[in-house]
CSV table of C-alpha atoms in Angstrom, one decimal:
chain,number,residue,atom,x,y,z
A,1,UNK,CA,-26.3,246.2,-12.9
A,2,UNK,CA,-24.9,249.7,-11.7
A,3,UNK,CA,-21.0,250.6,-10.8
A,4,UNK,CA,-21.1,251.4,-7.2
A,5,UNK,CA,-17.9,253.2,-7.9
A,6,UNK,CA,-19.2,255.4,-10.3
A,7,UNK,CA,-22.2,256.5,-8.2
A,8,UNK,CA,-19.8,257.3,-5.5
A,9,UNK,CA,-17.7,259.3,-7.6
A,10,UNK,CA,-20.8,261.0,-9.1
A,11,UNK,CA,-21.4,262.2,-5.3
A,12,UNK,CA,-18.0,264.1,-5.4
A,13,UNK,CA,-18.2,267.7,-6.7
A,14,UNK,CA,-16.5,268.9,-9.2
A,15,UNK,CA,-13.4,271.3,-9.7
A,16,UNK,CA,-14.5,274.3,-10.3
A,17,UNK,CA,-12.7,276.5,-13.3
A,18,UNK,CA,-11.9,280.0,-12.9
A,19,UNK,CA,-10.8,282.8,-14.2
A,20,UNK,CA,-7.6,284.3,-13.4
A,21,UNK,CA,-5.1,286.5,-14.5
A,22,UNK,CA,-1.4,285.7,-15.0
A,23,UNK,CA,0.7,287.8,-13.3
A,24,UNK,CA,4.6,286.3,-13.5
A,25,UNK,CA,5.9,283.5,-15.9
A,26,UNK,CA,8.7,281.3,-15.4
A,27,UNK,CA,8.8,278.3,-17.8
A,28,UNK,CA,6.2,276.0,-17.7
A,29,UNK,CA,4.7,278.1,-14.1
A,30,UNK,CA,2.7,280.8,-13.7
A,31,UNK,CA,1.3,283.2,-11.0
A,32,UNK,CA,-2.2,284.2,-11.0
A,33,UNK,CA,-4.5,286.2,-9.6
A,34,UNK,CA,-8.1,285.1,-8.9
A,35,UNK,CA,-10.6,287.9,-8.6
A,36,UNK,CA,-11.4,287.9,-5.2
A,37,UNK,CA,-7.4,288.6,-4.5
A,38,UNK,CA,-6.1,284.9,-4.6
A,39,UNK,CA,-3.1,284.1,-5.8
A,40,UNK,CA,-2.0,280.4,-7.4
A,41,UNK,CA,0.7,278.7,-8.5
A,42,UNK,CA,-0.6,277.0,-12.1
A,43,UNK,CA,1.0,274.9,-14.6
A,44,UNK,CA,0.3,275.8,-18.4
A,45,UNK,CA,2.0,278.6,-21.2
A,46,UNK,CA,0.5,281.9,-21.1
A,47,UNK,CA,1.6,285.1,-20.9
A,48,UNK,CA,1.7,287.9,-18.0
A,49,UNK,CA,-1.5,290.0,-18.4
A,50,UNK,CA,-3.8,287.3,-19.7
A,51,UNK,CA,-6.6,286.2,-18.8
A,52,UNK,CA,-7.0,282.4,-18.6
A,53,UNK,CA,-9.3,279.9,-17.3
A,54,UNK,CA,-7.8,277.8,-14.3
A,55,UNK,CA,-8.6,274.3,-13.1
A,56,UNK,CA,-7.2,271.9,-10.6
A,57,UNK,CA,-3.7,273.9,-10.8
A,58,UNK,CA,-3.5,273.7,-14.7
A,59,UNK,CA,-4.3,276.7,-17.2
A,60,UNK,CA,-7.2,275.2,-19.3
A,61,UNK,CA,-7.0,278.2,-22.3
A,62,UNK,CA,-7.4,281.7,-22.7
A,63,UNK,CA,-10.3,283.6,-21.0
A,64,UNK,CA,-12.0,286.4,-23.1
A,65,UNK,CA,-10.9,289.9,-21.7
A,66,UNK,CA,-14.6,290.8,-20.2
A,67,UNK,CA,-15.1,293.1,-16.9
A,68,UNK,CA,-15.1,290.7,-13.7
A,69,UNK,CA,-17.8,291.8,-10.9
A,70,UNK,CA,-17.7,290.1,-7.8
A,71,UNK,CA,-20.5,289.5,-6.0
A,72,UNK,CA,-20.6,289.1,-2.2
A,73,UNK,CA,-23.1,286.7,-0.5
């Protein structure tokens, strides 16, 4: 027998997870920037100037320092 539940939730998307970088700290919050010039308030430890992957408000880890290109569709 299938979960109904589950099927419904598998019709939900997902979060998606980004990259950002941190921009100010304070304590357990930090400021990013998204590359197409949005700015978040995130929970997580990281530094300003790094590059980390966001999720759902939280800082998931440390993004490798590659070039971003942003393409518009």
């Amino acid at each position: 027998m299938t979960n109904i539940y589950r099927q419904f939730l598998d019709l939900l998307p997902q979060r998606p997870l980004q990259v950002a970088t941190v921009t100010a700290v304070s304590g357990e919050a930090c400021t990013v920037e998204l590359p197409g010039g949005g700015v978040l308030q995130v929970r997580g430890a990281a530094s300003v100037g790094d590059m980390v992957f966001v999720r759902d408000g939280v800082i998931e880890g440390v993004a490798p320092a590659l070039p971003i290109v942003v393409i518009e569709v």
